[in-house]
Amino acid sequence: MMFAEIFAPASRYHARVSEGPIARARSALSRGDVLIAYDEALTALEADPDDAEAHFVAALALARAGASERAGDEARRLLARIDTARDVPISLRADAWALIARLAKDAALAATGAERRVGLLRAAELYEEVAERFGGYFSCINAATLRLLVGDIERARELARIAQRLVAADRETDPGADYWREATAAEAALVLGDVDAAQVAVARAAAMSGGDLAVRAVTRHQLCLVCDAIGLDHAMLDELAPPTILHYCGHRIDAPEGSSRFPASMEQQIARQIREFVEARRVGFGYGSLASGADILIAEALLERGAQLHVVLPFEVDEFDRISVSPAGPAWSRRFRFCLAAASTVVQASDSAYMDDDELFGYAGCIAMGHALNRAAFLGAPAEQLAVWDRTGAAGVAGTAHDVAVWRKTGHLSNVIAVDIAKRPVRARSNRRASEREIGSILFSDFRGFSRLRDEQFPAFVHTVMAALAVELGKRESDVRWSNTWGDAIAAVFADVTAAADCALGFHDALADIDLASIGLPADLNLRIGVHAGPVMMITDPVGNRSGYWGRELTRAARIEPRTPEGEVYVTDAFAALVALEPNSPFVTEYVGRVTTAKDFETIPMYRLRRRVVRSVGEAL
């Protein structure tokens, strides 16, 4: 889950733009911002549905994001267009066919046992067909590596030598720098067992990458496969290693005359330790908030290093400044505004007021952590946490202790810059009133085609279809905080994202087990399900005299479901981030683009939810 957006009053999400959509898409791909690249490709397609390059960029972005099924759909649509078109460049035709081979390779690598071997051989054959049809070293070297992975050493080396000759011929034609050419040279040398030549080519490729982390990630992953196949240490690929992805958090600082868990007298010492840390860890991306003290000091260090700063605020900017920044003095507010303007992205977790509710801080922290983990997964990068912390306090609903506890449950490293407790003045904590809100996972569903039902069909719908969904809710009774129905619509609030995800997909499974036509219902009656996570509050309804959940985030969730294609479960970026925080989660999310929700409520990034399963080799094709 990764996107480059900044808050604006008209919407919680607003993409920064400066060029044409295809140029922006290519630039976003080079930065590793695959979700933005996909959005820009869709923008280009809105203007020209026949834009072949836009179709290719959309498919490539989805493939790099791991959304192989959707990438395959885009690639097939592209091939259908270019097979009948006359103005499509040969290079784009080759890229499109190579993408089909790549998707077959990805599916094969996700499989196990005999299925993996069959899939790798099929992907190798596809790459060889592309090489024979269009020429070029890229498809040839991919075929060589895939042959190596299935143990066909002789054919792998034969293809690697052909790739080397193609690289040499290309150098003669164009002696300038070319990243992919050097990456191919490195891979071919490795397949042939020439480690010294491979290391030289890796160094040349790294120097030519221009900081393009996305292509480095692709290359390093490929070369790691070769290293594993021939028994080489990955250390030889260190020059292609991605930077560290950082989640940061820590104590607020008070004005010089005040007292806090982070005294103002320690600012310079802590700032120095932060700068040393981000340099030593080669941090390239930082995700966190911007409160006075630790947050701003870390943000400033990241910006000074040239790293991308991604800010998640719990609520509106001015209110956050008033509550979490300006109490430390006007200088901190100026520093806050500077970091906010310099950030690559700013996300506002909630557009409702603070209401003395610390749950919002914990919620925003979890979103920042989930975004960091998703970025790290895409780049194959290490993900670490940096906390400026006095190592005291229980892991409640928010705060540094909370963020450290949540992060450590993911199994990733948490680093602490310690605030010296001996030097810390003690100040009594204020007695804040209990929160009226809690963080819940919100499911909304309804049936496409329900309005067509006649009176004689309602008993079957209620007693068979709705009853089956009630059984699914009942299976998770301990995790369901509240549920309600309105005709065909079901709303439910769950204790956590795992229970909500399991129930949403369970609804689809239950409906698939029903032969609708046999009970007199339309065969195309299908579910639409949207899921969100955010703050909700329990209030008694004076009309029905029943307690139920209310709040802005329920409205948001209700607006998602009508835009969900039937048969799918769409979730928000907040939900996707929280899924990423679940250790060994049985669920994954795949980006589907920016969706304008019902009644033009807002335009937000959305994801498709699915179970984490071993993908069969045929799914990508």
Coordinates of C-alpha atoms in Angstrom, one line a residue:
M1 CA 0.0 0.0 0.0
M2 CA 1.9 3.2 -1.3
F3 CA 0.7 6.5 -2.8
A4 CA 2.0 10.1 -3.1
E5 CA -0.7 12.4 -2.1
I6 CA -1.2 15.5 0.0
F7 CA -4.2 16.7 2.0
A8 CA -6.3 19.5 0.6
P9 CA -9.5 21.0 2.1
A10 CA -11.7 19.7 -0.8
S11 CA -10.6 16.1 -0.2
R12 CA -8.5 14.1 2.1
Y13 CA -6.4 13.0 -0.9
H14 CA -5.0 15.1 -3.7
A15 CA -2.2 14.1 -6.0
R16 CA 0.5 16.6 -6.9
V17 CA 0.9 17.0 -10.6
S18 CA 3.3 18.9 -12.8
E19 CA 3.5 17.1 -16.2
G20 CA 1.5 15.1 -18.7
P21 CA 0.0 11.8 -17.3
I22 CA 2.3 9.4 -19.1
A23 CA 5.4 11.4 -18.2
R24 CA 4.3 11.5 -14.6
A25 CA 3.5 7.8 -14.7
R26 CA 7.0 6.9 -16.0
S27 CA 8.6 9.2 -13.4
A28 CA 6.5 7.6 -10.6
L29 CA 7.6 4.1 -11.8
S30 CA 11.2 5.2 -11.6
R31 CA 10.7 6.4 -8.0
G32 CA 8.9 3.2 -7.0
D33 CA 5.6 4.9 -6.6
V34 CA 3.7 2.3 -8.6
L35 CA 0.3 3.3 -7.3
I36 CA 0.7 6.9 -8.6
A37 CA 2.0 5.5 -11.9
Y38 CA -1.2 3.4 -12.2
D39 CA -3.4 6.4 -11.4
E40 CA -1.6 8.6 -14.0
A41 CA -2.0 5.8 -16.6
L42 CA -5.7 5.7 -15.9
T43 CA -5.8 9.5 -16.3
A44 CA -4.2 9.1 -19.7
L45 CA -6.7 6.4 -20.7
E46 CA -9.7 8.7 -19.7
A47 CA -8.4 11.1 -22.3
D48 CA -7.6 8.5 -24.9
P49 CA -9.0 4.9 -24.3
D50 CA -6.9 3.7 -27.2
D51 CA -3.5 4.9 -25.8
A52 CA -1.4 1.7 -26.0
E53 CA 1.4 3.1 -23.9
A54 CA -1.0 4.0 -21.2
H55 CA -2.4 0.5 -21.2
F56 CA 1.1 -0.9 -20.9
V57 CA 2.2 1.5 -18.1
A58 CA -1.0 0.6 -16.2
A59 CA -0.3 -3.1 -16.5
L60 CA 3.4 -2.7 -15.6
A61 CA 2.5 -0.7 -12.5
L62 CA 0.0 -3.3 -11.4
A63 CA 2.6 -6.1 -12.0
R64 CA 5.2 -4.2 -9.9
A65 CA 2.6 -3.7 -7.1
G66 CA 2.0 -7.5 -7.0
A67 CA -1.5 -7.2 -8.4
S68 CA -0.8 -10.0 -11.0
E69 CA -4.4 -10.8 -11.9
R70 CA -5.3 -7.2 -12.7
A71 CA -2.0 -6.7 -14.5
G72 CA -2.8 -9.8 -16.6
D73 CA -6.2 -8.3 -17.5
E74 CA -4.6 -5.0 -18.6
A75 CA -1.9 -6.9 -20.6
R76 CA -4.4 -8.9 -22.4
R77 CA -6.5 -5.9 -23.3
L78 CA -3.3 -4.2 -24.6
L79 CA -2.4 -7.2 -26.8
A80 CA -5.9 -7.3 -28.2
R81 CA -5.5 -3.6 -29.2
I82 CA -2.0 -3.8 -30.7
D83 CA -2.7 -7.0 -32.7
T84 CA -5.0 -4.9 -34.9
A85 CA -3.2 -1.6 -34.7
R86 CA -0.7 -0.3 -37.2
D87 CA 0.8 2.6 -35.4
V88 CA 2.2 0.7 -32.3
P89 CA 6.0 0.7 -32.1
I90 CA 7.8 -2.6 -32.3
S91 CA 9.4 -1.9 -28.9
L92 CA 6.0 -1.5 -27.2
R93 CA 4.7 -4.8 -28.8
A94 CA 7.8 -6.5 -27.4
D95 CA 7.3 -5.0 -24.0
A96 CA 3.7 -6.1 -24.0
W97 CA 4.5 -9.7 -24.8
A98 CA 7.4 -9.7 -22.3
L99 CA 5.0 -8.6 -19.6
I100 CA 2.8 -11.6 -20.3
A101 CA 6.0 -13.7 -19.8
R102 CA 6.8 -11.8 -16.6
L103 CA 3.4 -12.5 -15.1
A104 CA 3.8 -16.2 -15.9
K105 CA 7.2 -16.1 -14.1
D106 CA 5.8 -14.3 -11.1
A107 CA 3.0 -16.9 -10.8
A108 CA 5.5 -19.8 -11.2
L109 CA 7.8 -18.3 -8.5
A110 CA 4.8 -18.2 -6.1
A111 CA 4.0 -21.9 -6.7
T112 CA 5.7 -24.9 -5.1
G113 CA 6.8 -28.4 -6.0
A114 CA 6.0 -29.8 -9.5
E115 CA 3.7 -26.9 -10.3
R116 CA 6.6 -24.4 -9.8
R117 CA 8.8 -26.3 -12.2
V118 CA 6.1 -26.6 -14.8
G119 CA 5.4 -22.9 -14.5
L120 CA 9.0 -21.9 -14.7
L121 CA 9.5 -23.9 -17.9
R122 CA 6.4 -22.3 -19.4
A123 CA 7.6 -18.8 -18.5
A124 CA 11.0 -19.6 -20.0
E125 CA 9.3 -20.7 -23.2
L126 CA 7.3 -17.5 -23.4
Y127 CA 10.4 -15.4 -22.9
E128 CA 12.3 -17.4 -25.6
E129 CA 9.3 -16.8 -28.0
V130 CA 9.6 -13.1 -27.3
A131 CA 13.3 -13.1 -27.9
E132 CA 12.9 -15.0 -31.2
R133 CA 10.1 -12.8 -32.4
F134 CA 11.5 -9.4 -31.4
G135 CA 15.1 -9.9 -30.6
G136 CA 16.8 -8.2 -27.7
Y137 CA 18.8 -9.3 -24.7
F138 CA 16.1 -8.7 -22.0
S139 CA 13.8 -11.6 -22.9
C140 CA 16.8 -13.8 -23.7
I141 CA 18.4 -13.4 -20.2
N142 CA 15.1 -13.9 -18.5
A143 CA 14.8 -17.2 -20.3
A144 CA 18.3 -18.1 -19.3
T145 CA 17.7 -17.6 -15.6
L146 CA 14.4 -19.5 -15.6
R147 CA 16.2 -22.4 -17.3
L148 CA 18.8 -22.2 -14.6
L149 CA 16.2 -22.4 -11.9
V150 CA 14.8 -25.6 -13.2
G151 CA 18.2 -27.2 -13.6
D152 CA 18.6 -27.0 -17.4
I153 CA 22.2 -25.7 -17.0
E154 CA 23.2 -26.3 -20.6
R155 CA 20.3 -24.4 -22.1
A156 CA 20.7 -21.7 -19.5
R157 CA 24.3 -21.1 -20.4
E158 CA 23.6 -21.2 -24.1
L159 CA 21.0 -18.5 -23.7
A160 CA 23.3 -16.4 -21.4
R161 CA 26.0 -16.5 -24.1
I162 CA 23.5 -15.3 -26.6
A163 CA 22.5 -12.5 -24.3
Q164 CA 26.1 -11.5 -23.9
R165 CA 26.5 -11.2 -27.7
L166 CA 23.3 -9.1 -27.9
V167 CA 24.6 -6.8 -25.2
A168 CA 28.0 -6.5 -27.0
A169 CA 26.2 -5.7 -30.3
D170 CA 24.0 -3.1 -28.5
R171 CA 27.1 -1.4 -27.0
E172 CA 28.6 -1.1 -30.4
T173 CA 25.4 0.5 -31.8
D174 CA 25.0 2.8 -28.7
P175 CA 28.1 3.1 -26.5
G176 CA 26.3 5.4 -24.0
A177 CA 25.3 4.4 -20.5
D178 CA 22.3 2.0 -20.3
Y179 CA 21.2 0.5 -16.9
W180 CA 19.3 -2.5 -18.3
R181 CA 22.2 -3.4 -20.5
E182 CA 24.6 -3.6 -17.6
A183 CA 22.1 -5.4 -15.5
T184 CA 21.7 -8.0 -18.2
A185 CA 25.5 -8.3 -18.5
A186 CA 25.7 -8.9 -14.7
E187 CA 23.0 -11.6 -14.9
A188 CA 24.5 -13.3 -17.9
A189 CA 27.9 -13.4 -16.2
L190 CA 26.3 -14.9 -13.0
V191 CA 24.5 -17.6 -15.0
L192 CA 27.8 -18.5 -16.6
G193 CA 29.6 -18.5 -13.2
D194 CA 31.8 -15.6 -13.9
V195 CA 31.5 -13.8 -10.5
D196 CA 34.2 -11.2 -11.1
A197 CA 32.6 -10.0 -14.3
A198 CA 29.2 -10.0 -12.6
Q199 CA 30.5 -7.8 -9.8
V200 CA 31.9 -5.3 -12.3
A201 CA 28.6 -5.1 -14.2
V202 CA 26.6 -4.8 -11.0
A203 CA 28.8 -1.8 -10.0
R204 CA 28.3 -0.2 -13.4
A205 CA 24.6 -0.8 -13.3
A206 CA 24.3 0.8 -9.8
A207 CA 26.2 3.8 -11.0
M208 CA 23.8 4.2 -14.0
S209 CA 20.5 3.7 -12.0
G210 CA 20.2 7.4 -11.1
G211 CA 18.6 6.5 -7.8
D212 CA 15.8 4.5 -9.5
L213 CA 14.9 2.3 -6.6
A214 CA 12.1 0.5 -8.4
V215 CA 14.4 -0.9 -11.2
R216 CA 17.1 -1.6 -8.6
A217 CA 14.6 -3.7 -6.7
V218 CA 13.6 -5.7 -9.7
T219 CA 17.2 -6.3 -10.7
R220 CA 18.3 -7.3 -7.2
H221 CA 15.5 -9.7 -6.9
Q222 CA 16.4 -11.4 -10.2
L223 CA 20.0 -11.6 -9.4
C224 CA 19.3 -13.0 -5.9
L225 CA 17.4 -15.9 -7.7
V226 CA 20.6 -16.6 -9.7
C227 CA 22.8 -16.4 -6.6
D228 CA 20.6 -18.8 -4.8
A229 CA 20.6 -21.2 -7.7
I230 CA 24.4 -21.3 -7.9
G231 CA 25.2 -20.9 -4.2
L232 CA 26.5 -17.4 -4.0
D233 CA 26.2 -14.9 -1.1
H234 CA 23.8 -12.0 -1.8
A235 CA 26.5 -9.6 -0.4
M236 CA 27.9 -9.2 -3.9
L237 CA 24.7 -7.3 -4.7
D238 CA 25.0 -4.8 -1.9
E239 CA 25.5 -1.9 -4.4
L240 CA 22.0 -2.5 -5.6
A241 CA 20.6 -2.7 -2.0
P242 CA 17.6 -0.4 -1.4
P243 CA 17.7 2.2 1.4
T244 CA 16.1 1.6 4.8
I245 CA 12.4 2.4 5.2
L246 CA 11.8 4.0 8.6
H247 CA 8.9 4.4 10.9
Y248 CA 9.6 7.1 13.4
C249 CA 8.0 8.2 16.7
G250 CA 8.9 9.8 20.0
H251 CA 8.2 12.2 22.8
R252 CA 7.0 15.7 22.4
I253 CA 9.2 18.5 23.7
D254 CA 8.1 21.4 25.8
A255 CA 9.0 25.1 25.7
P256 CA 12.3 25.9 27.5
E257 CA 10.6 26.8 30.8
G258 CA 8.3 23.7 30.8
S259 CA 8.9 20.1 31.7
S260 CA 8.1 17.0 29.7
R261 CA 9.4 13.5 29.0
F262 CA 11.7 15.2 26.5
P263 CA 13.3 18.3 28.1
A264 CA 14.2 21.2 25.8
S265 CA 17.8 21.1 27.2
M266 CA 18.3 17.7 25.4
E267 CA 17.3 18.9 21.9
Q268 CA 20.8 19.3 20.4
Q269 CA 22.0 16.0 21.9
I270 CA 19.0 14.0 20.5
A271 CA 19.1 15.8 17.2
R272 CA 22.8 14.8 16.7
Q273 CA 22.0 11.1 17.6
I274 CA 19.1 11.2 15.1
R275 CA 21.3 12.5 12.3
E276 CA 23.9 9.8 13.0
F277 CA 21.3 7.1 12.9
V278 CA 19.6 8.1 9.6
E279 CA 23.1 8.3 7.9
A280 CA 24.3 5.0 9.3
R281 CA 21.1 3.2 8.3
R282 CA 21.0 4.8 4.8
V283 CA 17.4 5.8 5.4
G284 CA 15.5 6.7 2.2
F285 CA 11.9 6.9 3.3
G286 CA 10.4 8.0 6.6
Y287 CA 6.8 7.6 7.8
G288 CA 5.5 9.2 10.9
S289 CA 3.8 12.3 12.4
L290 CA 5.0 15.9 13.0
A291 CA 4.6 16.7 16.7
S292 CA 7.1 19.1 18.3
G293 CA 10.2 17.3 19.6
A294 CA 11.2 13.9 18.3
D295 CA 8.9 13.8 15.2
I296 CA 10.1 17.1 13.8
L297 CA 13.7 16.5 14.6
I298 CA 13.6 13.2 12.7
A299 CA 11.7 14.8 9.9
E300 CA 14.3 17.5 9.6
A301 CA 17.1 14.9 9.6
L302 CA 15.3 12.9 6.8
L303 CA 14.9 16.0 4.7
E304 CA 18.5 17.1 5.2
R305 CA 19.6 13.6 4.0
G306 CA 17.4 13.9 0.9
A307 CA 15.1 11.1 2.0
Q308 CA 11.4 11.1 1.2
L309 CA 9.2 12.3 4.2
H310 CA 5.7 10.8 4.4
V311 CA 3.6 12.4 7.1
V312 CA 0.4 10.9 8.7
L313 CA -1.5 13.4 10.9
P314 CA -4.3 12.2 13.2
F315 CA -6.6 15.1 12.3
E316 CA -6.8 18.5 10.7
V317 CA -3.5 20.4 10.3
D318 CA -4.3 23.6 12.2
E319 CA -5.8 21.7 15.2
F320 CA -2.8 19.3 15.2
D321 CA -0.5 22.4 15.3
R322 CA -2.5 23.8 18.2
I323 CA -2.5 20.6 20.2
S324 CA 0.8 18.9 19.4
V325 CA 3.2 21.6 18.2
S326 CA 2.6 25.1 19.3
P327 CA 2.7 24.4 23.1
A328 CA 6.4 24.0 22.6
G329 CA 6.7 27.6 21.2
P330 CA 6.2 29.4 17.9
A331 CA 9.6 28.3 16.5
W332 CA 8.3 24.7 16.6
S333 CA 5.2 25.7 14.6
R334 CA 7.4 27.3 12.0
R335 CA 9.5 24.1 11.8
F336 CA 6.3 22.1 11.6
R337 CA 5.0 24.1 8.6
F338 CA 8.3 23.8 6.8
C339 CA 8.4 20.0 7.2
L340 CA 4.8 19.8 6.1
A341 CA 5.5 21.7 2.9
A342 CA 8.6 19.7 2.2
A343 CA 7.0 16.3 2.7
S344 CA 6.5 14.0 -0.3
T345 CA 3.0 13.1 1.0
V346 CA 0.7 14.2 3.8
V347 CA -2.3 12.0 4.9
Q348 CA -4.9 13.1 7.4
A349 CA -6.1 10.0 9.1
S350 CA -9.4 11.5 10.2
D351 CA -11.2 14.7 9.1
S352 CA -13.2 14.9 12.3
A353 CA -12.1 17.0 15.3
Y354 CA -9.8 15.7 18.0
M355 CA -12.4 15.7 20.9
D356 CA -9.6 14.9 23.5
D357 CA -9.4 11.5 21.9
D358 CA -6.0 9.9 22.0
E359 CA -7.3 6.9 19.9
L360 CA -6.8 9.1 16.9
F361 CA -3.1 9.4 17.6
G362 CA -2.7 5.6 17.9
Y363 CA -4.8 5.1 14.7
A364 CA -2.6 7.5 12.7
G365 CA 0.5 5.9 14.1
C366 CA -0.7 2.5 12.9
I367 CA -1.5 3.8 9.4
A368 CA 2.1 5.3 9.2
M369 CA 3.6 1.9 10.2
G370 CA 1.5 0.0 7.7
H371 CA 2.5 2.4 4.9
A372 CA 6.2 1.9 5.8
L373 CA 5.9 -1.9 5.8
N374 CA 4.1 -1.8 2.4
R375 CA 6.8 0.4 0.9
A376 CA 9.5 -1.9 2.3
A377 CA 7.8 -5.0 0.9
F378 CA 7.6 -3.5 -2.6
L379 CA 11.3 -2.4 -2.6
G380 CA 12.6 -5.5 -0.9
A381 CA 14.0 -3.1 1.7
P382 CA 14.7 -3.4 5.4
A383 CA 12.0 -1.7 7.6
E384 CA 13.0 -0.3 10.9
Q385 CA 11.6 1.9 13.6
L386 CA 13.3 4.8 15.4
A387 CA 11.8 5.9 18.7
V388 CA 13.0 8.7 20.9
W389 CA 11.8 7.2 24.1
D390 CA 12.4 7.2 27.9
R391 CA 11.4 3.5 27.9
T392 CA 8.6 4.1 30.4
G393 CA 4.9 4.0 30.2
A394 CA 2.4 1.2 29.3
A395 CA 1.5 0.5 25.7
G396 CA -2.0 2.2 25.8
V397 CA -4.1 3.4 22.9
A398 CA -1.4 5.9 21.7
G399 CA 2.0 7.3 22.4
T400 CA 5.6 6.1 21.9
A401 CA 5.2 3.0 24.1
H402 CA 2.1 2.1 22.0
D403 CA 3.9 2.6 18.7
V404 CA 7.0 0.6 19.8
A405 CA 4.8 -2.3 21.0
V406 CA 2.8 -2.5 17.8
W407 CA 5.9 -2.3 15.6
R408 CA 7.7 -5.0 17.6
K409 CA 4.8 -7.4 17.1
T410 CA 5.5 -7.3 13.3
G411 CA 9.0 -8.8 13.9
H412 CA 10.9 -5.7 12.6
L413 CA 13.7 -4.0 14.4
S414 CA 12.9 -1.1 16.7
N415 CA 15.7 1.2 17.6
V416 CA 15.6 3.5 20.6
I417 CA 17.3 6.8 21.2
A418 CA 17.0 7.0 25.0
V419 CA 15.9 10.1 26.8
D420 CA 17.9 10.2 30.0
I421 CA 15.3 9.6 32.7
A422 CA 17.7 11.0 35.4
K423 CA 17.6 14.4 33.7
R424 CA 13.9 14.3 33.0
P425 CA 11.7 16.5 35.2
V426 CA 8.7 14.7 36.5
R427 CA 5.3 16.1 35.6
A428 CA 1.9 14.7 36.6
R429 CA -0.2 13.4 33.7
S430 CA -3.4 15.2 33.1
N431 CA -6.7 13.4 33.7
R432 CA -8.2 13.3 30.3
R433 CA -11.8 12.1 30.0
A434 CA -12.5 8.7 28.6
S435 CA -12.8 8.6 24.8
E436 CA -16.2 8.4 23.2
R437 CA -14.7 6.8 20.2
E438 CA -12.9 3.6 19.4
I439 CA -11.2 2.2 16.3
G440 CA -13.3 -0.3 14.6
S441 CA -13.3 -2.2 11.3
I442 CA -16.5 -1.4 9.4
L443 CA -18.2 -3.6 6.8
F444 CA -21.0 -2.5 4.4
S445 CA -22.6 -4.9 1.9
D446 CA -25.6 -5.0 -0.4
F447 CA -26.8 -6.9 -3.4
R448 CA -26.7 -5.7 -7.0
G449 CA -30.1 -6.6 -8.5
F450 CA -32.0 -6.6 -5.2
S451 CA -34.4 -3.9 -6.4
R452 CA -35.6 -6.2 -9.2
L453 CA -37.0 -8.8 -6.8
R454 CA -40.8 -9.4 -6.7
D455 CA -42.8 -10.3 -3.6
E456 CA -42.8 -14.0 -4.3
Q457 CA -39.0 -14.0 -4.3
F458 CA -38.4 -12.3 -0.9
P459 CA -39.0 -15.4 1.3
A460 CA -36.2 -17.3 -0.6
F461 CA -33.9 -14.3 -0.4
V462 CA -34.4 -13.8 3.3
H463 CA -34.5 -17.4 4.5
T464 CA -31.7 -18.7 2.2
V465 CA -29.4 -15.9 1.2
M466 CA -29.6 -13.5 4.2
A467 CA -29.7 -16.6 6.5
A468 CA -26.4 -17.8 5.0
L469 CA -24.8 -14.4 5.6
A470 CA -26.2 -14.4 9.2
V471 CA -24.4 -17.7 9.7
E472 CA -21.1 -16.1 8.6
L473 CA -21.6 -13.3 11.1
G474 CA -22.4 -15.8 13.8
K475 CA -19.2 -17.7 13.2
R476 CA -17.3 -14.5 14.2
E477 CA -19.8 -13.5 17.0
S478 CA -17.0 -12.8 19.5
D479 CA -15.4 -10.3 17.1
V480 CA -18.7 -8.5 16.0
R481 CA -19.3 -5.4 18.1
W482 CA -22.5 -4.5 16.3
S483 CA -24.5 -5.4 13.2
N484 CA -27.6 -4.2 11.5
T485 CA -29.6 -4.7 8.3
W486 CA -31.7 -2.5 6.0
G487 CA -33.4 -4.7 3.4
D488 CA -30.5 -6.3 1.5
A489 CA -27.8 -4.1 3.2
I490 CA -25.7 -5.4 6.1
A491 CA -23.5 -3.1 8.2
A492 CA -21.2 -4.5 10.9
V493 CA -18.4 -3.2 13.1
F494 CA -15.7 -5.6 14.1
A495 CA -13.0 -5.6 16.7
D496 CA -10.1 -5.9 14.3
V497 CA -9.2 -6.0 10.6
T498 CA -8.6 -9.7 10.5
A499 CA -12.2 -10.6 11.6
A500 CA -13.7 -8.0 9.2
A501 CA -11.6 -9.3 6.3
D502 CA -12.5 -12.9 7.1
C503 CA -16.2 -12.1 7.3
A504 CA -16.2 -10.1 4.1
L505 CA -14.6 -12.9 2.1
G506 CA -16.8 -15.4 3.9
F507 CA -19.9 -13.6 2.7
H508 CA -18.8 -14.2 -0.9
D509 CA -18.0 -17.8 -0.2
A510 CA -21.4 -18.3 1.3
L511 CA -23.2 -16.8 -1.7
A512 CA -21.1 -18.9 -4.1
D513 CA -22.5 -22.0 -2.4
I514 CA -26.1 -21.1 -3.2
D515 CA -27.7 -22.1 -6.5
L516 CA -29.7 -18.9 -6.9
A517 CA -31.7 -20.0 -9.9
S518 CA -32.8 -23.2 -8.2
I519 CA -34.6 -21.1 -5.5
G520 CA -36.2 -18.7 -8.0
L521 CA -33.7 -15.8 -7.6
P522 CA -31.8 -14.0 -10.4
A523 CA -28.5 -15.9 -11.2
D524 CA -26.7 -12.5 -11.4
L525 CA -27.7 -11.4 -7.9
N526 CA -24.3 -10.6 -6.4
L527 CA -22.7 -8.9 -3.4
R528 CA -20.8 -5.7 -3.2
I529 CA -18.7 -5.3 -0.1
G530 CA -16.7 -2.3 1.1
V531 CA -14.5 -2.3 4.3
H532 CA -12.9 0.5 6.2
A533 CA -11.2 1.0 9.5
G534 CA -11.5 4.1 11.6
P535 CA -12.9 5.8 14.7
V536 CA -16.5 5.0 15.6
M537 CA -18.8 5.9 18.6
M538 CA -21.6 4.1 20.3
I539 CA -24.8 6.2 20.6
T540 CA -28.4 5.2 21.5
D541 CA -30.9 5.8 18.7
P542 CA -33.9 7.5 20.3
V543 CA -36.2 6.4 17.5
G544 CA -35.5 2.7 17.7
N545 CA -34.3 2.9 21.4
R546 CA -31.2 0.8 20.4
S547 CA -27.5 1.4 20.9
G548 CA -25.5 1.5 17.7
Y549 CA -22.4 2.8 16.1
W550 CA -22.3 6.2 14.5
G551 CA -19.6 8.5 13.1
R552 CA -18.0 10.0 10.0
E553 CA -16.1 6.9 9.3
L554 CA -19.3 4.8 9.0
T555 CA -20.5 7.3 6.4
R556 CA -17.1 6.9 4.6
A557 CA -17.5 3.1 4.6
A558 CA -21.1 3.3 3.4
R559 CA -19.9 5.4 0.4
I560 CA -17.3 2.8 -0.6
E561 CA -19.6 -0.2 -1.1
P562 CA -21.7 1.2 -4.0
R563 CA -18.5 1.6 -6.0
T564 CA -17.3 -1.9 -5.4
P565 CA -17.6 -4.3 -8.4
E566 CA -20.0 -7.2 -7.5
G567 CA -18.1 -10.2 -6.4
E568 CA -15.2 -8.2 -5.0
V569 CA -14.3 -6.7 -1.6
Y570 CA -12.8 -3.2 -1.7
V571 CA -11.0 -1.7 1.3
T572 CA -9.6 1.7 2.0
D573 CA -5.9 2.6 2.4
A574 CA -6.4 2.8 6.2
F575 CA -7.7 -0.7 6.3
A576 CA -4.9 -1.9 4.0
A577 CA -2.3 -0.3 6.2
L578 CA -3.7 -2.1 9.3
V579 CA -3.7 -5.4 7.5
A580 CA 0.0 -5.0 6.8
L581 CA 0.6 -4.7 10.6
E582 CA -0.9 -8.0 11.3
P583 CA 1.8 -10.6 11.9
N584 CA 1.5 -13.5 9.3
S585 CA -1.8 -12.1 8.1
P586 CA -3.8 -14.5 6.0
F587 CA -4.9 -11.6 3.8
V588 CA -3.3 -9.3 1.3
T589 CA -4.5 -6.1 -0.5
E590 CA -4.0 -5.1 -4.1
Y591 CA -4.2 -1.5 -5.2
V592 CA -7.1 -0.8 -7.7
G593 CA -6.7 2.9 -8.1
R594 CA -8.3 6.1 -6.8
V595 CA -12.0 5.7 -6.6
T596 CA -14.7 8.4 -6.4
T597 CA -17.1 7.1 -3.8
A598 CA -20.9 7.3 -3.9
K599 CA -22.6 10.7 -4.0
D600 CA -19.2 12.2 -4.9
F601 CA -18.3 12.0 -1.2
E602 CA -14.5 11.9 -1.9
T603 CA -11.8 10.4 -4.2
I604 CA -9.6 8.0 -2.3
P605 CA -7.1 5.2 -2.9
M606 CA -8.8 1.8 -2.8
Y607 CA -7.5 -1.8 -2.6
R608 CA -8.9 -5.2 -3.4
L609 CA -8.9 -7.7 -0.5
R610 CA -8.1 -11.3 -1.1
R611 CA -6.8 -14.3 0.9
R612 CA -3.1 -15.0 0.9
V613 CA -2.8 -18.2 -1.2
V614 CA -0.2 -19.9 -3.3
R615 CA -1.0 -18.7 -6.8
S616 CA -1.4 -21.3 -9.4
V617 CA 0.7 -20.9 -12.6
G618 CA -2.4 -20.3 -14.8
E619 CA -3.8 -17.4 -12.9
A620 CA -1.6 -14.7 -14.4
L621 CA -2.4 -15.7 -18.0

